[in-house]
Coordinates of C-alpha atoms in Angstrom, one line a residue:
M1 CA 22.3 4.6 -7.6
G2 CA 19.1 6.9 -5.5
R3 CA 17.2 5.9 -2.4
R4 CA 14.2 4.5 -4.4
R5 CA 16.1 2.2 -6.5
T6 CA 18.7 0.3 -3.7
M7 CA 15.4 0.4 -1.5
W8 CA 13.5 -1.3 -4.9
V9 CA 16.6 -3.8 -5.0
G10 CA 17.6 -4.1 -1.4
L11 CA 14.4 -5.4 -0.7
A12 CA 13.9 -7.6 -3.3
V13 CA 17.1 -9.4 -2.4
A14 CA 16.4 -9.6 1.2
A15 CA 12.9 -11.1 0.2
A16 CA 15.0 -13.6 -2.1
V17 CA 16.8 -14.8 0.7
A18 CA 14.1 -15.1 3.1
V19 CA 11.6 -17.0 1.3
A20 CA 13.4 -19.1 -1.6
G21 CA 11.8 -22.2 -2.0
C22 CA 8.6 -20.9 -0.3
G23 CA 6.2 -20.0 -2.9
A24 CA 3.2 -22.1 -4.0
D25 CA 4.1 -25.7 -5.7
S26 CA 0.9 -25.5 -7.7
P27 CA -1.9 -23.2 -8.2
E28 CA -5.4 -23.9 -6.9
K29 CA -8.2 -25.5 -8.9
D30 CA -12.0 -24.1 -8.5
E31 CA -13.6 -27.3 -7.8
R32 CA -16.9 -26.1 -9.4
G33 CA -16.0 -25.5 -13.2
G34 CA -12.4 -26.5 -13.0
A35 CA -10.7 -23.1 -13.3
T36 CA -7.0 -22.2 -12.0
R37 CA -7.2 -19.4 -9.6
L38 CA -4.4 -17.2 -9.8
T39 CA -3.6 -14.2 -7.5
V40 CA -2.2 -11.3 -9.6
G41 CA -0.4 -8.4 -8.6
V42 CA -1.5 -5.2 -10.7
G43 CA -0.8 -1.1 -10.9
A44 CA -3.5 1.2 -11.3
G45 CA -4.8 2.9 -14.4
A46 CA -4.3 1.6 -17.5
F47 CA -2.3 -1.1 -16.3
V48 CA -5.4 -3.2 -15.1
A49 CA -6.5 -2.8 -18.8
P50 CA -5.6 -6.5 -19.7
L51 CA -7.2 -8.1 -16.7
E52 CA -10.5 -6.3 -17.7
T53 CA -10.7 -8.4 -21.1
T54 CA -12.1 -11.9 -20.9
R55 CA -8.8 -13.4 -22.5
F56 CA -7.6 -14.8 -19.0
S57 CA -11.1 -16.4 -18.0
D58 CA -11.4 -17.7 -21.6
A59 CA -7.7 -19.3 -21.0
G60 CA -9.3 -20.9 -17.9
F61 CA -8.2 -19.0 -15.4
D62 CA -10.0 -17.5 -12.3
V63 CA -8.1 -14.5 -11.7
K64 CA -8.3 -12.3 -8.4
Q65 CA -6.4 -8.8 -8.7
Q66 CA -4.5 -7.2 -6.1
N67 CA -3.0 -3.8 -6.0
V68 CA 0.6 -3.7 -6.0
T69 CA 2.3 0.0 -5.8
S70 CA 6.2 -0.6 -6.1
G71 CA 8.1 -4.1 -6.6
S72 CA 9.5 -3.7 -3.3
V73 CA 5.8 -4.9 -2.6
A74 CA 5.1 -7.3 -5.6
V75 CA 8.7 -9.3 -5.5
P76 CA 7.8 -10.7 -2.0
L77 CA 4.9 -11.8 -2.7
V78 CA 5.4 -13.3 -6.1
L79 CA 8.3 -14.8 -4.4
N80 CA 6.6 -16.5 -1.2
G81 CA 3.8 -17.6 -3.9
Q82 CA 1.3 -15.3 -2.4
L83 CA 1.0 -13.9 -6.4
Q84 CA 1.5 -16.2 -9.1
F85 CA 2.0 -13.4 -11.4
S86 CA 2.9 -9.6 -10.9
Q87 CA 3.4 -6.4 -13.4
A88 CA 6.5 -5.1 -12.8
D89 CA 8.6 -2.2 -14.5
T90 CA 11.6 -3.6 -17.0
V91 CA 14.2 -2.1 -15.4
G92 CA 13.5 -2.7 -11.6
A93 CA 13.0 -6.2 -12.6
L94 CA 16.3 -6.5 -14.5
T95 CA 18.3 -4.8 -11.8
A96 CA 17.0 -7.3 -9.2
I97 CA 17.7 -10.4 -11.3
A98 CA 21.2 -9.0 -11.5
K99 CA 21.3 -9.0 -7.6
G100 CA 20.1 -12.6 -7.7
V101 CA 16.6 -12.4 -7.5
P102 CA 15.1 -15.6 -9.1
L103 CA 12.3 -13.8 -11.7
V104 CA 11.7 -14.6 -14.8
F105 CA 9.8 -12.4 -17.4
V106 CA 6.3 -13.9 -18.7
A107 CA 5.0 -11.7 -21.1
A108 CA 4.8 -7.7 -21.9
V109 CA 2.3 -5.6 -20.4
T110 CA 3.4 -2.6 -22.2
S111 CA 6.0 -1.3 -24.6
T112 CA 7.5 2.1 -25.0
G113 CA 6.5 4.2 -28.4
A114 CA 8.2 3.3 -31.5
K115 CA 7.3 7.3 -32.3
A116 CA 7.3 10.5 -30.5
D117 CA 3.5 10.5 -30.3
Q118 CA 3.4 7.4 -29.0
D119 CA 5.6 8.1 -26.2
S120 CA 3.0 9.1 -23.2
T121 CA 6.3 10.6 -21.1
A122 CA 8.3 13.5 -22.3
I123 CA 10.6 15.9 -20.6
L124 CA 8.8 18.7 -20.1
V125 CA 9.8 22.2 -19.4
K126 CA 8.3 25.8 -18.9
R127 CA 6.4 27.4 -21.5
D128 CA 8.7 30.4 -21.3
S129 CA 11.7 29.1 -20.1
G130 CA 14.0 29.1 -23.2
L131 CA 14.6 25.5 -23.1
K132 CA 14.1 23.9 -26.0
A133 CA 16.5 21.2 -27.0
A134 CA 18.7 18.3 -25.9
A135 CA 21.8 20.9 -25.2
D136 CA 19.9 23.5 -23.5
L137 CA 19.5 21.0 -20.2
N138 CA 23.3 21.1 -19.7
G139 CA 23.7 22.2 -16.3
K140 CA 20.0 22.3 -15.6
K141 CA 18.3 20.4 -12.8
V142 CA 15.6 17.7 -14.1
G143 CA 13.6 15.7 -12.1
V144 CA 12.6 11.7 -12.3
N145 CA 10.5 9.5 -10.0
G146 CA 13.3 7.5 -9.3
I147 CA 17.6 7.6 -9.5
G148 CA 18.4 4.5 -11.7
G149 CA 15.1 4.1 -13.0
A150 CA 13.9 4.1 -16.8
A151 CA 12.9 7.4 -16.9
Q152 CA 16.6 8.5 -15.6
I153 CA 17.8 6.2 -18.1
A154 CA 16.0 7.1 -20.8
A155 CA 16.4 10.8 -20.4
A156 CA 20.1 11.0 -20.1
A157 CA 20.1 8.3 -23.0
A158 CA 18.1 10.6 -25.2
I159 CA 19.7 13.8 -24.0
D160 CA 22.9 12.3 -25.0
K161 CA 21.7 11.0 -28.7
L162 CA 20.1 14.7 -29.5
G163 CA 23.1 16.4 -28.9
G164 CA 23.5 17.3 -25.1
D165 CA 25.4 15.9 -22.2
S166 CA 23.7 13.8 -19.7
T167 CA 27.0 13.8 -17.4
K168 CA 26.0 18.1 -17.0
V169 CA 22.6 17.2 -16.1
D170 CA 21.7 17.4 -12.2
F171 CA 19.0 14.4 -12.0
V172 CA 16.8 14.9 -8.6
E173 CA 14.3 12.5 -7.6
L174 CA 10.9 13.6 -6.7
P175 CA 7.7 11.9 -6.1
P176 CA 5.8 11.4 -9.5
N177 CA 3.2 13.7 -8.3
S178 CA 5.4 16.7 -7.3
L179 CA 7.2 16.8 -10.8
T180 CA 4.9 19.1 -12.5
G181 CA 4.8 21.4 -9.8
A182 CA 8.3 21.6 -9.2
V183 CA 8.8 22.7 -12.7
A184 CA 6.0 25.2 -12.6
D185 CA 7.4 26.9 -9.8
G186 CA 11.1 27.0 -11.2
T187 CA 12.7 24.3 -8.8
L188 CA 13.4 22.4 -11.4
A189 CA 14.5 23.4 -15.1
A190 CA 12.3 20.3 -16.6
A191 CA 11.2 16.9 -15.6
V192 CA 10.2 13.7 -17.0
T193 CA 6.9 12.3 -16.6
N194 CA 3.8 11.9 -18.4
R195 CA 3.0 14.0 -21.3
S196 CA -0.5 14.8 -21.5
E197 CA -0.7 15.3 -17.6
G198 CA 2.6 17.6 -17.9
Q199 CA 0.7 19.5 -21.1
A200 CA -2.5 20.3 -19.2
E201 CA -0.2 21.9 -16.4
G202 CA 1.0 24.5 -19.4
L203 CA 4.2 22.5 -19.4
D204 CA 5.5 21.8 -23.1
P205 CA 7.4 18.5 -24.0
I206 CA 10.8 19.2 -25.9
I207 CA 12.3 15.4 -25.8
A208 CA 10.3 12.1 -26.2
P209 CA 13.0 10.3 -23.7
T210 CA 11.7 6.2 -24.8
A211 CA 10.8 6.8 -28.4
E212 CA 14.4 8.3 -28.5
A213 CA 16.2 5.7 -26.3
M214 CA 14.3 2.3 -26.4
P215 CA 11.6 2.7 -28.6
S216 CA 9.2 -0.7 -28.9
A217 CA 11.0 -1.7 -26.1
P218 CA 9.2 -3.9 -23.1
L219 CA 8.2 -0.7 -20.4
I220 CA 6.2 -3.2 -17.9
V221 CA 6.5 -7.1 -17.8
W222 CA 4.7 -9.9 -16.4
V223 CA 6.7 -11.7 -13.9
T224 CA 6.8 -15.3 -11.8
S225 CA 9.3 -16.9 -9.6
R226 CA 11.9 -19.6 -11.2
Q227 CA 10.1 -22.1 -8.9
Y228 CA 6.7 -21.3 -9.8
A229 CA 7.7 -21.5 -13.5
E230 CA 9.7 -24.6 -13.4
K231 CA 6.8 -26.6 -11.6
N232 CA 3.9 -25.1 -13.6
P233 CA 4.9 -24.4 -17.1
D234 CA 1.9 -25.3 -18.5
V235 CA -0.2 -22.7 -16.4
V236 CA 2.9 -20.4 -17.4
K237 CA 2.4 -20.6 -21.2
K238 CA -1.3 -20.2 -20.8
F239 CA -1.0 -17.0 -19.2
A240 CA 1.6 -15.8 -21.8
A241 CA -0.9 -16.8 -24.3
A242 CA -3.6 -15.0 -22.6
A243 CA -1.7 -12.0 -22.0
E244 CA -0.4 -11.7 -25.8
K245 CA -4.4 -11.8 -26.7
A246 CA -5.5 -9.2 -24.2
N247 CA -2.6 -6.8 -25.7
D248 CA -3.5 -7.3 -29.4
E249 CA -7.1 -6.6 -28.0
L250 CA -6.6 -3.5 -26.2
S251 CA -4.3 -2.5 -29.2
R252 CA -7.2 -2.6 -31.4
D253 CA -9.6 -0.6 -29.1
P254 CA -7.9 2.7 -27.5
E255 CA -11.0 3.9 -26.4
R256 CA -11.5 1.2 -24.1
V257 CA -8.2 2.1 -22.6
R258 CA -9.3 5.5 -22.2
R259 CA -12.5 4.7 -20.2
I260 CA -10.4 2.3 -18.0
V261 CA -7.6 4.8 -17.5
V262 CA -10.6 7.4 -16.2
E263 CA -12.1 4.4 -14.2
K264 CA -9.3 2.8 -12.4
S265 CA -6.3 5.7 -12.3
T266 CA -5.5 6.3 -8.7
A267 CA -5.3 10.5 -10.0
K268 CA -8.1 12.2 -11.1
I269 CA -8.1 11.7 -14.8
S270 CA -10.8 13.7 -16.5
P271 CA -12.5 11.8 -19.6
E272 CA -11.5 15.4 -21.9
L273 CA -7.9 14.4 -20.9
A274 CA -8.3 10.9 -21.4
K275 CA -9.5 11.6 -24.8
T276 CA -6.1 13.6 -25.8
M277 CA -3.5 11.7 -23.8
A278 CA -0.9 9.3 -25.6
L279 CA -1.7 5.9 -24.3
P280 CA 0.2 3.0 -23.0
Q281 CA 1.4 0.6 -25.9
F282 CA -0.3 -2.5 -25.2
A283 CA 1.9 -4.8 -27.8
P284 CA 0.3 -7.7 -29.1
T285 CA 3.9 -9.8 -29.2
T286 CA 6.1 -11.7 -27.3
I287 CA 8.9 -9.8 -25.4
Q288 CA 11.6 -9.4 -28.4
R289 CA 15.1 -10.2 -27.2
D290 CA 16.8 -7.5 -29.1
R291 CA 14.5 -4.6 -27.5
L292 CA 15.3 -6.3 -24.3
Q293 CA 18.7 -6.5 -24.9
T294 CA 18.8 -2.3 -25.7
I295 CA 17.8 -1.9 -22.1
V296 CA 20.5 -4.1 -20.7
D297 CA 22.9 -2.4 -22.3
L298 CA 21.5 1.3 -21.6
M299 CA 21.7 -0.1 -17.7
V300 CA 25.0 -1.1 -17.8
Q301 CA 25.8 2.6 -20.0
Y302 CA 24.4 4.5 -17.3
K303 CA 25.7 2.4 -14.6
V304 CA 22.6 1.0 -13.4
M305 CA 24.0 -2.2 -13.8
E306 CA 27.4 -3.3 -13.2
K307 CA 27.8 -5.7 -15.9
P308 CA 25.1 -7.4 -19.1
I309 CA 22.8 -9.8 -17.4
S310 CA 22.5 -12.6 -19.6
L311 CA 19.0 -12.6 -21.1
D312 CA 18.9 -17.0 -20.7
T313 CA 18.4 -15.7 -17.1
V314 CA 15.4 -13.3 -17.7
L315 CA 13.3 -14.7 -20.6
L316 CA 11.0 -17.7 -20.0
G317 CA 11.8 -20.9 -22.0
S318 CA 15.7 -19.3 -22.4

């Protein structure tokens, strides 16, 4: 397991030990209108989109957004009650839960695409590299944003599925904003990163990793602490329902999502690029147990998780 993923889990476990039992027992009420006040952790760009709808206010919530840049930032804030809910990447959250961190999944934020053209990520190569297929990556350096993260797991599984051998691939961890440049200058043979942004830099996609390895699976999820969920079941249930309604609304209005990507992304996304880029899939459904199990199984297969975790410890209401 690489440094970044180890740090995510290490900090999350430390936080669980330090603040277990310290979370807020109940949410605050707005005395003026009776709305339930929530502070919610969100990522940048398209991930803000659900909270840009009116679904949460319609459900009686007064939501304050707090940007979170990683799980190591979000998890302690969720556990000590500063955040009632937060977005988290599924693989990182599952890894933390397997280590004893008392989180539960509430609802999906985004899911992986079911088809290649719905996959916002890709394994990208230089246009003149001669690399065309999974087997061509054997013996090559492939960049990912975190060893043991979703990008590496999906890439390894897709390479194996399509006739390559992931054990012969040298996965290298680099910051996300360095991946395309490292392919362009030859430091890496390929990288797993945003497909549209890579293509804008002159790279070619050869594999859609999440569509191949874990189609229609939850990629980013809403989490809360188990303590908060147990003490505030009605709030959590209403939040989950609002999240599903927000996703339904966004799934029907991709142009709105594109505008939010341009306005809210930390990277500079032009309106022209936003028009052509593959968007995150805001699936208007509850978290599908079988799809989540696929991710757990891949985490075990690729040695990110020592043994399977029971989804009864993960899913709300299990």
